[in-house]
Amino acid sequence: MGHSLEIEGIPKQKLVRKYLHCYGPASIGGFTDWLGCSSAQAERIWQTVIDEIEPVNLSGKARYILSDDKELLLSPQQPERKVHLLGGHDPYLGLQDRDVITDNKARQKQIWQTVSNPGAVLWQGKIVGMWKSKKRGKGLEIEVALRNDAKMLITDMQDLVDGYALFQQLKLNRITFLA
């Protein structure tokens, strides 16, 4: 009855490959935190793909990438848009090496909270602000706080916020830009 379970490749290897493909360049410490396991277990799993990864230097720190991803990382495609609104638990924010997307420690504490994470405003892969939304009846109110050097994004933000309200099937009642 039913179908037999088919496993393609070794699941441990697949896990490391997926992690490095999504979050590389990354460290084994980041992998350990992301996986939520002991350092010893993460090291054992990491070693299953040691022939498929290579070290790189990222801001003076040793990190690793999949050898298969090297060419893509060295010549990335330009995104169609440079500004993005990410929800509070977007997979991109699951990156354990948080300095990669914002080196501001105070901002890291604001973005990654135990509960009620705000959304992040991303510009060219870096966090440049935060946003929150509140539903009021059939409407939506949004607050956006941008870094001072990112104020030029306000016009881009309006289109993204309009799109978010449409996605939520709500009327955008108000957007507030905080200092």
PDB file of C-alpha atoms in Angstrom:
ATOM      1  CA  MET A   1       0.000   0.000   0.000  1.00  0.00           C
ATOM      2  CA  GLY A   2       1.340   3.448  -0.837  1.00  0.00           C
ATOM      3  CA  HIS A   3       4.830   4.129  -2.132  1.00  0.00           C
ATOM      4  CA  SER A   4       8.169   3.212  -0.694  1.00  0.00           C
ATOM      5  CA  LEU A   5      10.263   6.004   0.764  1.00  0.00           C
ATOM      6  CA  GLU A   6      12.870   7.140  -1.727  1.00  0.00           C
ATOM      7  CA  ILE A   7      15.881   9.030  -0.462  1.00  0.00           C
ATOM      8  CA  GLU A   8      18.012  10.856  -3.002  1.00  0.00           C
ATOM      9  CA  GLY A   9      21.572  11.242  -1.771  1.00  0.00           C
ATOM     10  CA  ILE A  10      22.572  11.230   1.842  1.00  0.00           C
ATOM     11  CA  PRO A  11      20.240  13.479   3.860  1.00  0.00           C
ATOM     12  CA  LYS A  12      23.087  14.889   5.979  1.00  0.00           C
ATOM     13  CA  GLN A  13      24.962  15.985   2.870  1.00  0.00           C
ATOM     14  CA  LYS A  14      21.820  17.465   1.387  1.00  0.00           C
ATOM     15  CA  LEU A  15      21.268  19.477   4.565  1.00  0.00           C
ATOM     16  CA  VAL A  16      24.710  21.110   4.452  1.00  0.00           C
ATOM     17  CA  ARG A  17      24.453  21.740   0.712  1.00  0.00           C
ATOM     18  CA  LYS A  18      21.069  23.460   1.081  1.00  0.00           C
ATOM     19  CA  TYR A  19      22.351  25.550   3.996  1.00  0.00           C
ATOM     20  CA  LEU A  20      25.461  26.717   2.141  1.00  0.00           C
ATOM     21  CA  HIS A  21      23.518  27.343  -1.053  1.00  0.00           C
ATOM     22  CA  CYS A  22      21.037  29.580   0.799  1.00  0.00           C
ATOM     23  CA  TYR A  23      23.315  31.236   3.363  1.00  0.00           C
ATOM     24  CA  GLY A  24      26.857  30.920   2.011  1.00  0.00           C
ATOM     25  CA  PRO A  25      29.444  32.254   2.547  1.00  0.00           C
ATOM     26  CA  ALA A  26      28.814  30.814   5.994  1.00  0.00           C
ATOM     27  CA  SER A  27      30.621  29.374   8.974  1.00  0.00           C
ATOM     28  CA  ILE A  28      30.246  26.038  10.677  1.00  0.00           C
ATOM     29  CA  GLY A  29      29.188  27.964  13.786  1.00  0.00           C
ATOM     30  CA  GLY A  30      26.332  29.520  11.833  1.00  0.00           C
ATOM     31  CA  PHE A  31      25.353  26.076  10.565  1.00  0.00           C
ATOM     32  CA  THR A  32      25.376  24.755  14.144  1.00  0.00           C
ATOM     33  CA  ASP A  33      23.092  27.561  15.345  1.00  0.00           C
ATOM     34  CA  TRP A  34      20.787  27.261  12.348  1.00  0.00           C
ATOM     35  CA  LEU A  35      20.466  23.506  12.795  1.00  0.00           C
ATOM     36  CA  GLY A  36      20.115  23.750  16.575  1.00  0.00           C
ATOM     37  CA  CYS A  37      22.457  20.872  17.317  1.00  0.00           C
ATOM     38  CA  SER A  38      25.707  20.336  19.186  1.00  0.00           C
ATOM     39  CA  SER A  39      28.999  21.516  17.724  1.00  0.00           C
ATOM     40  CA  ALA A  40      30.194  17.914  17.533  1.00  0.00           C
ATOM     41  CA  GLN A  41      27.151  16.815  15.534  1.00  0.00           C
ATOM     42  CA  ALA A  42      27.392  19.826  13.209  1.00  0.00           C
ATOM     43  CA  GLU A  43      31.084  19.069  12.623  1.00  0.00           C
ATOM     44  CA  ARG A  44      30.284  15.431  11.725  1.00  0.00           C
ATOM     45  CA  ILE A  45      27.582  16.526   9.281  1.00  0.00           C
ATOM     46  CA  TRP A  46      29.804  19.297   7.839  1.00  0.00           C
ATOM     47  CA  GLN A  47      32.585  16.798   7.169  1.00  0.00           C
ATOM     48  CA  THR A  48      30.304  14.786   4.852  1.00  0.00           C
ATOM     49  CA  VAL A  49      30.654  17.535   2.210  1.00  0.00           C
ATOM     50  CA  ILE A  50      34.182  18.723   2.942  1.00  0.00           C
ATOM     51  CA  ASP A  51      35.259  17.841  -0.621  1.00  0.00           C
ATOM     52  CA  GLU A  52      32.453  19.990  -2.066  1.00  0.00           C
ATOM     53  CA  ILE A  53      33.173  23.224  -0.194  1.00  0.00           C
ATOM     54  CA  GLU A  54      35.925  25.794  -0.237  1.00  0.00           C
ATOM     55  CA  PRO A  55      37.045  28.491   2.155  1.00  0.00           C
ATOM     56  CA  VAL A  56      36.610  32.184   1.377  1.00  0.00           C
ATOM     57  CA  ASN A  57      37.480  35.338   3.269  1.00  0.00           C
ATOM     58  CA  LEU A  58      34.542  37.536   4.233  1.00  0.00           C
ATOM     59  CA  SER A  59      35.409  40.737   6.104  1.00  0.00           C
ATOM     60  CA  GLY A  60      38.539  39.101   7.473  1.00  0.00           C
ATOM     61  CA  LYS A  61      36.703  35.988   8.656  1.00  0.00           C
ATOM     62  CA  ALA A  62      36.966  32.470   7.269  1.00  0.00           C
ATOM     63  CA  ARG A  63      33.697  31.337   5.695  1.00  0.00           C
ATOM     64  CA  TYR A  64      32.730  28.548   3.302  1.00  0.00           C
ATOM     65  CA  ILE A  65      30.814  28.212   0.066  1.00  0.00           C
ATOM     66  CA  LEU A  66      29.808  25.307  -2.121  1.00  0.00           C
ATOM     67  CA  SER A  67      32.326  24.936  -4.920  1.00  0.00           C
ATOM     68  CA  ASP A  68      29.372  24.649  -7.320  1.00  0.00           C
ATOM     69  CA  ASP A  69      28.163  28.122  -6.240  1.00  0.00           C
ATOM     70  CA  LYS A  70      31.494  29.899  -6.667  1.00  0.00           C
ATOM     71  CA  GLU A  71      30.848  31.185 -10.184  1.00  0.00           C
ATOM     72  CA  LEU A  72      27.391  32.516  -9.251  1.00  0.00           C
ATOM     73  CA  LEU A  73      28.781  34.316  -6.208  1.00  0.00           C
ATOM     74  CA  LEU A  74      31.616  35.905  -8.167  1.00  0.00           C
ATOM     75  CA  SER A  75      29.320  37.279 -10.869  1.00  0.00           C
ATOM     76  CA  PRO A  76      25.909  37.862  -9.282  1.00  0.00           C
ATOM     77  CA  GLN A  77      22.971  38.971 -11.373  1.00  0.00           C
ATOM     78  CA  GLN A  78      21.651  42.453 -10.698  1.00  0.00           C
ATOM     79  CA  PRO A  79      18.207  42.263  -9.116  1.00  0.00           C
ATOM     80  CA  GLU A  80      15.280  43.860 -10.917  1.00  0.00           C
ATOM     81  CA  ARG A  81      14.667  45.972  -7.845  1.00  0.00           C
ATOM     82  CA  LYS A  82      17.127  46.986  -5.195  1.00  0.00           C
ATOM     83  CA  VAL A  83      14.707  47.586  -2.293  1.00  0.00           C
ATOM     84  CA  HIS A  84      12.778  44.802  -0.574  1.00  0.00           C
ATOM     85  CA  LEU A  85      10.380  44.543   2.349  1.00  0.00           C
ATOM     86  CA  LEU A  86      11.019  41.371   4.316  1.00  0.00           C
ATOM     87  CA  GLY A  87       8.600  40.009   6.885  1.00  0.00           C
ATOM     88  CA  GLY A  88       9.882  39.489  10.415  1.00  0.00           C
ATOM     89  CA  HIS A  89      10.571  35.795   9.882  1.00  0.00           C
ATOM     90  CA  ASP A  90      11.677  35.837   6.262  1.00  0.00           C
ATOM     91  CA  PRO A  91      14.173  33.017   5.534  1.00  0.00           C
ATOM     92  CA  TYR A  92      16.794  35.583   4.499  1.00  0.00           C
ATOM     93  CA  LEU A  93      16.764  36.872   8.069  1.00  0.00           C
ATOM     94  CA  GLY A  94      17.507  33.322   9.248  1.00  0.00           C
ATOM     95  CA  LEU A  95      21.136  33.971   8.398  1.00  0.00           C
ATOM     96  CA  GLN A  96      23.135  33.270  11.550  1.00  0.00           C
ATOM     97  CA  ASP A  97      26.092  35.460  10.561  1.00  0.00           C
ATOM     98  CA  ARG A  98      24.107  38.655  11.003  1.00  0.00           C
ATOM     99  CA  ASP A  99      27.055  40.978  10.397  1.00  0.00           C
ATOM    100  CA  VAL A 100      26.750  40.070   6.715  1.00  0.00           C
ATOM    101  CA  ILE A 101      23.463  41.946   6.346  1.00  0.00           C
ATOM    102  CA  THR A 102      23.914  44.573   9.091  1.00  0.00           C
ATOM    103  CA  ASP A 103      27.019  45.211  11.123  1.00  0.00           C
ATOM    104  CA  ASN A 104      25.167  47.557  13.493  1.00  0.00           C
ATOM    105  CA  LYS A 105      24.794  45.607  16.777  1.00  0.00           C
ATOM    106  CA  ALA A 106      21.999  47.867  18.077  1.00  0.00           C
ATOM    107  CA  ARG A 107      20.023  47.308  14.858  1.00  0.00           C
ATOM    108  CA  GLN A 108      20.601  43.550  15.166  1.00  0.00           C
ATOM    109  CA  LYS A 109      18.946  43.619  18.603  1.00  0.00           C
ATOM    110  CA  GLN A 110      15.973  45.482  17.140  1.00  0.00           C
ATOM    111  CA  ILE A 111      15.551  43.158  14.152  1.00  0.00           C
ATOM    112  CA  TRP A 112      16.142  39.800  15.854  1.00  0.00           C
ATOM    113  CA  GLN A 113      13.965  39.713  18.954  1.00  0.00           C
ATOM    114  CA  THR A 114      12.658  36.754  20.895  1.00  0.00           C
ATOM    115  CA  VAL A 115       9.087  37.594  19.881  1.00  0.00           C
ATOM    116  CA  SER A 116       7.460  40.080  17.548  1.00  0.00           C
ATOM    117  CA  ASN A 117      10.297  40.681  15.095  1.00  0.00           C
ATOM    118  CA  PRO A 118       9.717  43.742  12.935  1.00  0.00           C
ATOM    119  CA  GLY A 119      10.142  43.417   9.204  1.00  0.00           C
ATOM    120  CA  ALA A 120      13.363  44.546   7.566  1.00  0.00           C
ATOM    121  CA  VAL A 121      13.909  46.994   4.730  1.00  0.00           C
ATOM    122  CA  LEU A 122      16.629  45.597   2.514  1.00  0.00           C
ATOM    123  CA  TRP A 123      18.629  47.646   0.030  1.00  0.00           C
ATOM    124  CA  GLN A 124      21.142  45.806  -2.143  1.00  0.00           C
ATOM    125  CA  GLY A 125      21.216  42.917   0.341  1.00  0.00           C
ATOM    126  CA  LYS A 126      21.818  45.050   3.457  1.00  0.00           C
ATOM    127  CA  ILE A 127      19.345  46.000   6.174  1.00  0.00           C
ATOM    128  CA  VAL A 128      18.737  49.755   6.049  1.00  0.00           C
ATOM    129  CA  GLY A 129      15.566  49.968   8.098  1.00  0.00           C
ATOM    130  CA  MET A 130      12.679  48.267   9.816  1.00  0.00           C
ATOM    131  CA  TRP A 131       8.929  48.254   9.328  1.00  0.00           C
ATOM    132  CA  LYS A 132       5.806  47.221  11.221  1.00  0.00           C
ATOM    133  CA  SER A 133       2.209  46.910  10.142  1.00  0.00           C
ATOM    134  CA  LYS A 134      -1.037  47.072  12.103  1.00  0.00           C
ATOM    135  CA  LYS A 135      -4.417  46.013  10.839  1.00  0.00           C
ATOM    136  CA  ARG A 136      -7.153  48.503  11.722  1.00  0.00           C
ATOM    137  CA  GLY A 137     -10.541  47.186  10.642  1.00  0.00           C
ATOM    138  CA  LYS A 138     -10.265  46.653   6.891  1.00  0.00           C
ATOM    139  CA  GLY A 139      -7.285  48.941   6.639  1.00  0.00           C
ATOM    140  CA  LEU A 140      -3.569  48.769   7.206  1.00  0.00           C
ATOM    141  CA  GLU A 141      -1.197  51.184   8.904  1.00  0.00           C
ATOM    142  CA  ILE A 142       2.526  50.850   8.302  1.00  0.00           C
ATOM    143  CA  GLU A 143       5.463  52.451  10.090  1.00  0.00           C
ATOM    144  CA  VAL A 144       8.875  52.512   8.442  1.00  0.00           C
ATOM    145  CA  ALA A 145      12.115  53.557  10.130  1.00  0.00           C
ATOM    146  CA  LEU A 146      15.010  54.038   7.701  1.00  0.00           C
ATOM    147  CA  ARG A 147      18.635  54.799   8.453  1.00  0.00           C
ATOM    148  CA  ASN A 148      19.511  58.427   7.729  1.00  0.00           C
ATOM    149  CA  ASP A 149      21.571  57.442   4.681  1.00  0.00           C
ATOM    150  CA  ALA A 150      18.608  55.498   3.255  1.00  0.00           C
ATOM    151  CA  LYS A 151      16.009  58.286   3.160  1.00  0.00           C
ATOM    152  CA  MET A 152      16.268  58.378  -0.629  1.00  0.00           C
ATOM    153  CA  LEU A 153      14.349  55.073  -0.667  1.00  0.00           C
ATOM    154  CA  ILE A 154      11.078  56.640   0.482  1.00  0.00           C
ATOM    155  CA  THR A 155       9.618  56.791  -3.045  1.00  0.00           C
ATOM    156  CA  ASP A 156      10.560  53.138  -3.652  1.00  0.00           C
ATOM    157  CA  MET A 157       9.001  52.221  -0.319  1.00  0.00           C
ATOM    158  CA  GLN A 158       5.614  53.639  -1.279  1.00  0.00           C
ATOM    159  CA  ASP A 159       5.259  51.164  -4.171  1.00  0.00           C
ATOM    160  CA  LEU A 160       6.314  48.230  -1.978  1.00  0.00           C
ATOM    161  CA  VAL A 161       3.930  49.185   0.819  1.00  0.00           C
ATOM    162  CA  ASP A 162       1.068  49.595  -1.673  1.00  0.00           C
ATOM    163  CA  GLY A 163       1.855  46.120  -2.999  1.00  0.00           C
ATOM    164  CA  TYR A 164       1.942  44.666   0.507  1.00  0.00           C
ATOM    165  CA  ALA A 165      -1.465  46.156   1.351  1.00  0.00           C
ATOM    166  CA  LEU A 166      -2.879  44.759  -1.895  1.00  0.00           C
ATOM    167  CA  PHE A 167      -1.422  41.339  -1.065  1.00  0.00           C
ATOM    168  CA  GLN A 168      -3.073  41.496   2.374  1.00  0.00           C
ATOM    169  CA  GLN A 169      -6.334  42.526   0.643  1.00  0.00           C
ATOM    170  CA  LEU A 170      -6.473  45.608   2.831  1.00  0.00           C
ATOM    171  CA  LYS A 171      -6.693  49.321   2.119  1.00  0.00           C
ATOM    172  CA  LEU A 172      -3.531  51.210   3.007  1.00  0.00           C
ATOM    173  CA  ASN A 173      -4.776  53.843   5.447  1.00  0.00           C
ATOM    174  CA  ARG A 174      -1.463  55.333   6.421  1.00  0.00           C
ATOM    175  CA  ILE A 175       2.271  54.981   5.984  1.00  0.00           C
ATOM    176  CA  THR A 176       4.477  56.784   8.483  1.00  0.00           C
ATOM    177  CA  PHE A 177       8.192  57.316   8.050  1.00  0.00           C
ATOM    178  CA  LEU A 178       9.891  57.624  11.426  1.00  0.00           C
ATOM    179  CA  ALA A 179      13.120  59.515  12.015  1.00  0.00           C
TER     180      ALA A 179
END
